[in-house]
């Protein structure tokens, strides 16, 4: 008995074959269309990625170039003037310090510390801002008091104040749930605020060391000149740009450090032993480089906050924090140079 249907029953017809009929003849335009599509189609094996047609030159889009931030000349000159005034005030106040007569210099240092607390907290806006500001102010007063009243002039009491203040600031941020979420992200900013405030107390300790006042004169002058020259240079020639989002140039940073070192070497030639132009140049170089790098780091931090979408607040405080950070880092650098070089 033969089957009622042929073996080909149930099979799908070929693409070019109509069901139940002979294969259709190729159409006239099939060969040209296949040639335009890149030749005959090849069967793809299992696991082999599909080929993509090559992109045409017109489809490639160039990377979007971010326009650099505009350098505002009046603002740069204003910051340079503030750095010059701050450095002059600290240097002149250091000359009034003497055995049994350190209150005027301490008041000046405390004023700078409170100004730093205002500028840094309003610019960074850490969680529990009022708590961080209060802890930093208390740490400043405690550090200055210990720097004046300890029997031996040393930095260990200031380090202890720094650790206690940092722990107190973090614990204050953990009280509320809203602030607790941001503690990890803002830990570095909180530590820099407390550390920067306590660092100014190093100047009071330095004033109690032999040749400490002269060291402050050399290092603070170098830092002030470096910051002033760097900002003034950016007002006229912010080139080459270090980053498109930061309105600073390498010429100002390098030139400020060089001019600050030169001024410190000139001061060393007028000071008495153990100061020499070489020693003063080394001390001034370290202080100037520390100051301009701290100022530059503040600019990068501010640009990062703006790129993250944070709204800027109190533009005066934001632009004061650069010179304040520069002198805050120059203070412990001056203390280290006094111990290592002299």
CSV table of C-alpha atoms in Angstrom, one decimal:
chain,number,residue,atom,x,y,z
A,1,UNK,CA,0.0,0.0,0.0
A,2,UNK,CA,1.4,3.4,-1.0
A,3,UNK,CA,1.2,6.5,1.3
A,4,UNK,CA,-1.5,8.9,0.3
A,5,UNK,CA,0.9,11.9,0.5
A,6,UNK,CA,4.3,12.5,-0.8
A,7,UNK,CA,7.4,12.7,1.5
A,8,UNK,CA,7.6,16.4,0.8
A,9,UNK,CA,4.4,17.1,2.5
A,10,UNK,CA,4.6,19.4,5.5
A,11,UNK,CA,7.9,21.0,4.5
A,12,UNK,CA,8.2,24.7,4.2
A,13,UNK,CA,8.7,25.9,0.6
A,14,UNK,CA,11.9,27.7,-0.4
A,15,UNK,CA,11.8,31.4,-0.3
A,16,UNK,CA,11.8,31.7,-4.0
A,17,UNK,CA,9.4,28.9,-4.6
A,18,UNK,CA,5.7,29.3,-4.4
A,19,UNK,CA,3.7,26.5,-2.7
A,20,UNK,CA,2.8,23.8,-5.0
A,21,UNK,CA,4.6,25.2,-8.0
A,22,UNK,CA,8.0,25.2,-9.7
A,23,UNK,CA,10.8,27.5,-8.5
A,24,UNK,CA,10.2,31.1,-9.6
A,25,UNK,CA,12.8,32.7,-11.9
A,26,UNK,CA,15.1,35.2,-10.3
A,27,UNK,CA,13.9,38.8,-10.7
A,28,UNK,CA,15.9,41.2,-12.7
A,29,UNK,CA,16.9,43.5,-9.8
A,30,UNK,CA,17.9,40.8,-7.3
A,31,UNK,CA,21.6,40.6,-8.3
A,32,UNK,CA,22.1,44.4,-8.2
A,33,UNK,CA,20.3,44.6,-4.9
A,34,UNK,CA,22.4,41.8,-3.4
A,35,UNK,CA,25.7,43.4,-4.7
A,36,UNK,CA,24.7,46.7,-3.0
A,37,UNK,CA,24.1,45.0,0.3
A,38,UNK,CA,27.7,43.6,0.3
A,39,UNK,CA,27.5,40.3,-1.6
A,40,UNK,CA,25.8,37.0,-1.0
A,41,UNK,CA,24.4,36.3,2.5
A,42,UNK,CA,26.4,33.7,4.5
A,43,UNK,CA,24.8,31.4,7.0
A,44,UNK,CA,25.7,32.4,10.6
A,45,UNK,CA,26.9,29.7,12.9
A,46,UNK,CA,25.6,29.1,16.4
A,47,UNK,CA,27.2,31.5,18.9
A,48,UNK,CA,28.8,33.7,16.2
A,49,UNK,CA,27.8,37.4,16.6
A,50,UNK,CA,26.0,39.0,13.7
A,51,UNK,CA,28.0,41.3,11.5
A,52,UNK,CA,27.1,45.0,11.5
A,53,UNK,CA,27.4,47.0,8.3
A,54,UNK,CA,30.3,49.4,8.4
A,55,UNK,CA,29.4,52.8,9.6
A,56,UNK,CA,29.6,55.6,7.0
A,57,UNK,CA,31.9,58.5,7.6
A,58,UNK,CA,28.9,60.9,7.9
A,59,UNK,CA,27.4,58.8,10.8
A,60,UNK,CA,30.3,59.3,13.2
A,61,UNK,CA,29.8,62.1,15.7
A,62,UNK,CA,32.7,63.9,17.3
A,63,UNK,CA,33.0,64.1,21.0
A,64,UNK,CA,31.4,67.2,22.5
A,65,UNK,CA,34.1,69.6,23.8
A,66,UNK,CA,33.2,71.4,27.0
A,67,UNK,CA,33.8,75.1,26.7
A,68,UNK,CA,36.3,76.3,29.4
A,69,UNK,CA,35.0,78.4,32.3
A,70,UNK,CA,35.4,82.1,31.7
A,71,UNK,CA,38.1,83.8,33.8
A,72,UNK,CA,36.6,86.9,35.4
A,73,UNK,CA,39.4,89.4,35.8
A,74,UNK,CA,37.9,91.6,38.5
A,75,UNK,CA,37.2,88.5,40.6
A,76,UNK,CA,40.7,87.1,40.2
A,77,UNK,CA,42.2,90.5,41.2
A,78,UNK,CA,40.0,90.7,44.2
A,79,UNK,CA,41.1,87.3,45.4
A,80,UNK,CA,44.7,88.3,44.9
A,81,UNK,CA,44.1,91.5,46.9
A,82,UNK,CA,42.5,89.4,49.7
A,83,UNK,CA,45.5,87.1,49.8
A,84,UNK,CA,47.9,90.0,50.0
A,85,UNK,CA,46.0,91.6,52.9
A,86,UNK,CA,45.7,88.3,54.7
A,87,UNK,CA,49.4,87.6,54.4
A,88,UNK,CA,50.4,91.1,55.5
A,89,UNK,CA,48.1,91.0,58.5
A,90,UNK,CA,49.5,87.7,59.7
A,91,UNK,CA,53.1,88.8,59.2
A,92,UNK,CA,52.7,92.1,61.0
A,93,UNK,CA,50.7,90.4,63.8
A,94,UNK,CA,53.6,87.9,64.3
A,95,UNK,CA,56.0,90.7,65.0
A,96,UNK,CA,53.9,91.7,68.0
A,97,UNK,CA,54.3,88.3,69.6
A,98,UNK,CA,56.8,88.0,72.5
A,99,UNK,CA,57.2,86.3,75.9
A,100,UNK,CA,54.3,87.2,78.0
A,101,UNK,CA,52.7,89.3,75.3
A,102,UNK,CA,51.0,86.8,72.9
A,103,UNK,CA,47.4,87.9,73.3
A,104,UNK,CA,47.3,90.3,70.2
A,105,UNK,CA,48.7,87.6,67.9
A,106,UNK,CA,46.4,85.0,69.3
A,107,UNK,CA,43.4,87.3,68.7
A,108,UNK,CA,44.5,87.8,65.0
A,109,UNK,CA,44.9,84.0,64.5
A,110,UNK,CA,41.5,83.3,66.1
A,111,UNK,CA,39.9,85.9,63.8
A,112,UNK,CA,41.4,84.1,60.8
A,113,UNK,CA,40.2,80.8,62.1
A,114,UNK,CA,36.6,82.0,62.6
A,115,UNK,CA,36.7,83.5,59.1
A,116,UNK,CA,37.9,80.1,57.8
A,117,UNK,CA,35.0,78.3,59.6
A,118,UNK,CA,32.5,80.6,57.9
A,119,UNK,CA,34.0,80.3,54.5
A,120,UNK,CA,34.6,76.6,54.4
A,121,UNK,CA,31.3,75.5,56.0
A,122,UNK,CA,29.2,77.8,53.7
A,123,UNK,CA,31.1,76.6,50.6
A,124,UNK,CA,31.2,72.9,51.3
A,125,UNK,CA,27.9,72.8,53.2
A,126,UNK,CA,28.5,69.5,55.1
A,127,UNK,CA,25.7,67.6,56.8
A,128,UNK,CA,24.7,69.2,60.2
A,129,UNK,CA,26.3,72.5,59.1
A,130,UNK,CA,25.6,74.2,62.4
A,131,UNK,CA,27.2,71.3,64.4
A,132,UNK,CA,30.3,71.2,62.2
A,133,UNK,CA,30.7,75.0,62.5
A,134,UNK,CA,30.2,75.0,66.3
A,135,UNK,CA,32.7,72.1,66.7
A,136,UNK,CA,35.3,73.8,64.5
A,137,UNK,CA,35.0,77.1,66.4
A,138,UNK,CA,35.4,75.3,69.8
A,139,UNK,CA,38.4,73.4,68.4
A,140,UNK,CA,39.9,76.7,67.3
A,141,UNK,CA,39.6,78.3,70.7
A,142,UNK,CA,40.9,75.1,72.5
A,143,UNK,CA,43.8,74.8,70.1
A,144,UNK,CA,44.9,78.5,70.6
A,145,UNK,CA,44.5,78.2,74.4
A,146,UNK,CA,46.7,75.1,74.6
A,147,UNK,CA,49.2,76.6,72.2
A,148,UNK,CA,49.7,79.6,74.6
A,149,UNK,CA,49.4,77.9,78.0
A,150,UNK,CA,51.4,74.6,77.6
A,151,UNK,CA,54.8,74.5,79.3
A,152,UNK,CA,56.6,73.3,76.2
A,153,UNK,CA,55.8,74.5,72.7
A,154,UNK,CA,54.8,71.4,70.8
A,155,UNK,CA,52.2,70.2,68.4
A,156,UNK,CA,50.9,67.1,70.2
A,157,UNK,CA,48.1,69.1,72.1
A,158,UNK,CA,46.9,70.4,68.7
A,159,UNK,CA,46.8,66.9,67.2
A,160,UNK,CA,44.7,65.7,70.2
A,161,UNK,CA,42.3,68.7,69.6
A,162,UNK,CA,42.1,67.7,66.0
A,163,UNK,CA,41.2,64.1,66.7
A,164,UNK,CA,38.6,65.0,69.3
A,165,UNK,CA,37.0,67.7,67.1
A,166,UNK,CA,36.8,65.4,64.1
A,167,UNK,CA,35.1,62.7,66.2
A,168,UNK,CA,32.7,65.2,67.7
A,169,UNK,CA,31.8,66.6,64.3
A,170,UNK,CA,31.1,63.1,62.8
A,171,UNK,CA,29.0,62.1,65.8
A,172,UNK,CA,27.0,65.3,65.5
A,173,UNK,CA,26.2,64.4,61.9
A,174,UNK,CA,25.0,60.9,62.9
A,175,UNK,CA,22.2,62.2,65.1
A,176,UNK,CA,19.7,63.0,62.4
A,177,UNK,CA,18.8,60.4,59.7
A,178,UNK,CA,18.8,63.0,57.0
A,179,UNK,CA,22.4,63.9,57.8
A,180,UNK,CA,23.4,60.3,58.5
A,181,UNK,CA,23.0,59.4,54.8
A,182,UNK,CA,25.6,61.9,53.7
A,183,UNK,CA,28.2,61.4,56.4
A,184,UNK,CA,30.3,59.0,54.3
A,185,UNK,CA,30.4,61.4,51.3
A,186,UNK,CA,31.2,64.4,53.4
A,187,UNK,CA,33.7,62.9,55.7
A,188,UNK,CA,36.7,64.3,53.8
A,189,UNK,CA,35.2,67.8,53.7
A,190,UNK,CA,34.5,67.7,57.5
A,191,UNK,CA,38.0,66.5,58.2
A,192,UNK,CA,39.5,69.3,56.1
A,193,UNK,CA,37.4,72.0,57.8
A,194,UNK,CA,38.4,70.9,61.3
A,195,UNK,CA,42.1,70.2,60.3
A,196,UNK,CA,42.4,73.6,58.6
A,197,UNK,CA,41.1,75.5,61.6
A,198,UNK,CA,43.4,73.7,64.0
A,199,UNK,CA,46.4,74.2,61.6
A,200,UNK,CA,46.4,77.9,62.1
A,201,UNK,CA,47.2,77.3,65.8
A,202,UNK,CA,50.6,76.1,64.6
A,203,UNK,CA,51.5,79.7,64.2
A,204,UNK,CA,51.1,80.4,67.9
A,205,UNK,CA,53.2,77.4,68.7
A,206,UNK,CA,55.8,78.6,66.3
A,207,UNK,CA,55.9,82.1,67.9
A,208,UNK,CA,57.2,80.5,71.1
A,209,UNK,CA,60.2,78.7,69.4
A,210,UNK,CA,63.5,80.5,69.0
A,211,UNK,CA,63.7,81.9,65.5
A,212,UNK,CA,60.1,81.0,65.1
A,213,UNK,CA,58.9,84.6,64.4
A,214,UNK,CA,61.5,85.0,61.7
A,215,UNK,CA,60.5,81.7,60.2
A,216,UNK,CA,56.9,82.9,60.1
A,217,UNK,CA,58.0,86.1,58.4
A,218,UNK,CA,59.8,84.2,55.7
A,219,UNK,CA,57.2,81.5,55.1
A,220,UNK,CA,54.1,83.6,55.4
A,221,UNK,CA,55.6,86.3,53.1
A,222,UNK,CA,56.5,83.6,50.5
A,223,UNK,CA,53.0,82.1,50.7
A,224,UNK,CA,51.3,85.5,50.5
A,225,UNK,CA,53.4,86.6,47.5
A,226,UNK,CA,52.9,83.3,45.8
A,227,UNK,CA,49.1,83.4,46.2
A,228,UNK,CA,48.9,87.0,45.1
A,229,UNK,CA,51.1,86.6,42.0
A,230,UNK,CA,49.3,83.4,41.0
A,231,UNK,CA,45.8,85.0,41.2
A,232,UNK,CA,47.0,88.2,39.5
A,233,UNK,CA,48.6,86.2,36.7
A,234,UNK,CA,45.3,84.2,36.1
A,235,UNK,CA,43.5,87.5,35.7
A,236,UNK,CA,45.6,88.4,32.6
A,237,UNK,CA,47.1,85.1,31.4
A,238,UNK,CA,45.3,82.0,32.6
A,239,UNK,CA,47.3,79.8,30.3
A,240,UNK,CA,47.8,76.9,29.8
A,241,UNK,CA,44.5,75.9,31.4
A,242,UNK,CA,44.8,73.1,33.9
A,243,UNK,CA,41.2,72.1,33.5
A,244,UNK,CA,38.3,73.5,31.5
A,245,UNK,CA,36.1,73.7,34.6
A,246,UNK,CA,38.8,75.5,36.7
A,247,UNK,CA,39.6,79.1,35.8
A,248,UNK,CA,43.3,78.7,36.7
A,249,UNK,CA,46.4,78.5,34.6
A,250,UNK,CA,49.7,76.8,35.0
A,251,UNK,CA,51.6,80.0,34.4
A,252,UNK,CA,50.2,81.6,37.6
A,253,UNK,CA,50.8,78.5,39.8
A,254,UNK,CA,54.4,78.1,38.7
A,255,UNK,CA,55.2,81.8,38.5
A,256,UNK,CA,53.7,82.4,42.0
A,257,UNK,CA,55.8,79.7,43.6
A,258,UNK,CA,58.9,81.0,41.9
A,259,UNK,CA,58.4,84.6,42.9
A,260,UNK,CA,57.6,83.6,46.4
A,261,UNK,CA,60.8,81.7,46.6
A,262,UNK,CA,62.7,84.6,45.3
A,263,UNK,CA,61.2,87.0,47.9
A,264,UNK,CA,62.1,84.6,50.7
A,265,UNK,CA,65.7,84.4,49.6
A,266,UNK,CA,65.9,88.1,49.6
A,267,UNK,CA,64.5,88.2,53.2
A,268,UNK,CA,67.1,85.6,54.2
A,269,UNK,CA,69.9,87.8,53.2
A,270,UNK,CA,68.7,90.5,55.7
A,271,UNK,CA,67.9,88.2,58.6
A,272,UNK,CA,70.5,87.3,61.2
A,273,UNK,CA,72.0,83.9,61.8
A,274,UNK,CA,71.0,81.0,61.5
A,275,UNK,CA,69.2,82.4,58.4
A,276,UNK,CA,71.0,82.5,55.1
A,277,UNK,CA,69.6,83.1,51.6
A,278,UNK,CA,69.8,79.4,50.8
A,279,UNK,CA,67.9,78.3,53.9
A,280,UNK,CA,65.3,81.0,53.5
A,281,UNK,CA,64.9,80.0,49.9
A,282,UNK,CA,64.3,76.4,50.8
A,283,UNK,CA,61.8,77.4,53.5
A,284,UNK,CA,60.0,79.8,51.3
A,285,UNK,CA,59.8,77.3,48.4
A,286,UNK,CA,58.1,74.7,50.6
A,287,UNK,CA,55.6,77.3,52.0
A,288,UNK,CA,54.9,78.8,48.6
A,289,UNK,CA,54.3,75.5,46.9
A,290,UNK,CA,52.1,74.3,49.7
A,291,UNK,CA,50.0,77.5,49.5
A,292,UNK,CA,49.5,77.6,45.8
A,293,UNK,CA,48.7,73.8,45.7
A,294,UNK,CA,46.1,74.2,48.5
A,295,UNK,CA,44.5,77.1,46.7
A,296,UNK,CA,44.4,75.1,43.4
A,297,UNK,CA,42.9,72.1,45.2
A,298,UNK,CA,40.1,74.3,46.5
A,299,UNK,CA,39.4,75.4,42.9
A,300,UNK,CA,39.1,71.8,41.8
A,301,UNK,CA,36.8,71.0,44.8
A,302,UNK,CA,34.5,73.9,44.0
A,303,UNK,CA,34.4,72.8,40.3
A,304,UNK,CA,33.5,69.3,41.4
A,305,UNK,CA,30.6,70.5,43.5
A,306,UNK,CA,29.2,72.6,40.7
A,307,UNK,CA,29.5,69.7,38.2
A,308,UNK,CA,27.7,67.5,40.8
A,309,UNK,CA,24.7,69.8,40.6
A,310,UNK,CA,25.1,71.6,44.0
A,311,UNK,CA,23.8,75.1,44.0
A,312,UNK,CA,26.5,77.7,44.8
A,313,UNK,CA,26.0,79.7,47.9
A,314,UNK,CA,27.7,82.9,49.3
A,315,UNK,CA,30.0,83.6,46.5
A,316,UNK,CA,32.2,85.8,48.8
A,317,UNK,CA,32.8,82.8,51.1
A,318,UNK,CA,33.5,80.5,48.2
A,319,UNK,CA,36.2,82.7,46.8
A,320,UNK,CA,37.8,83.4,50.1
A,321,UNK,CA,38.4,79.8,50.9
A,322,UNK,CA,41.3,79.4,48.5
A,323,UNK,CA,43.7,81.9,50.1
A,324,UNK,CA,42.6,80.7,53.6
A,325,UNK,CA,43.4,77.1,52.7
A,326,UNK,CA,46.8,78.2,51.3
A,327,UNK,CA,47.8,79.9,54.6
A,328,UNK,CA,46.3,77.0,56.7
A,329,UNK,CA,48.7,74.6,54.9
A,330,UNK,CA,51.6,77.0,54.9
A,331,UNK,CA,51.4,77.2,58.8
A,332,UNK,CA,52.4,73.6,59.5
A,333,UNK,CA,54.9,73.7,56.6
A,334,UNK,CA,56.6,76.7,58.3
A,335,UNK,CA,56.8,74.7,61.6
A,336,UNK,CA,58.3,71.7,59.8
A,337,UNK,CA,60.9,73.9,58.1
A,338,UNK,CA,61.8,75.5,61.3
A,339,UNK,CA,62.5,72.1,62.9
A,340,UNK,CA,64.3,70.6,59.8
A,341,UNK,CA,66.3,73.4,58.3
A,342,UNK,CA,67.3,75.6,61.2
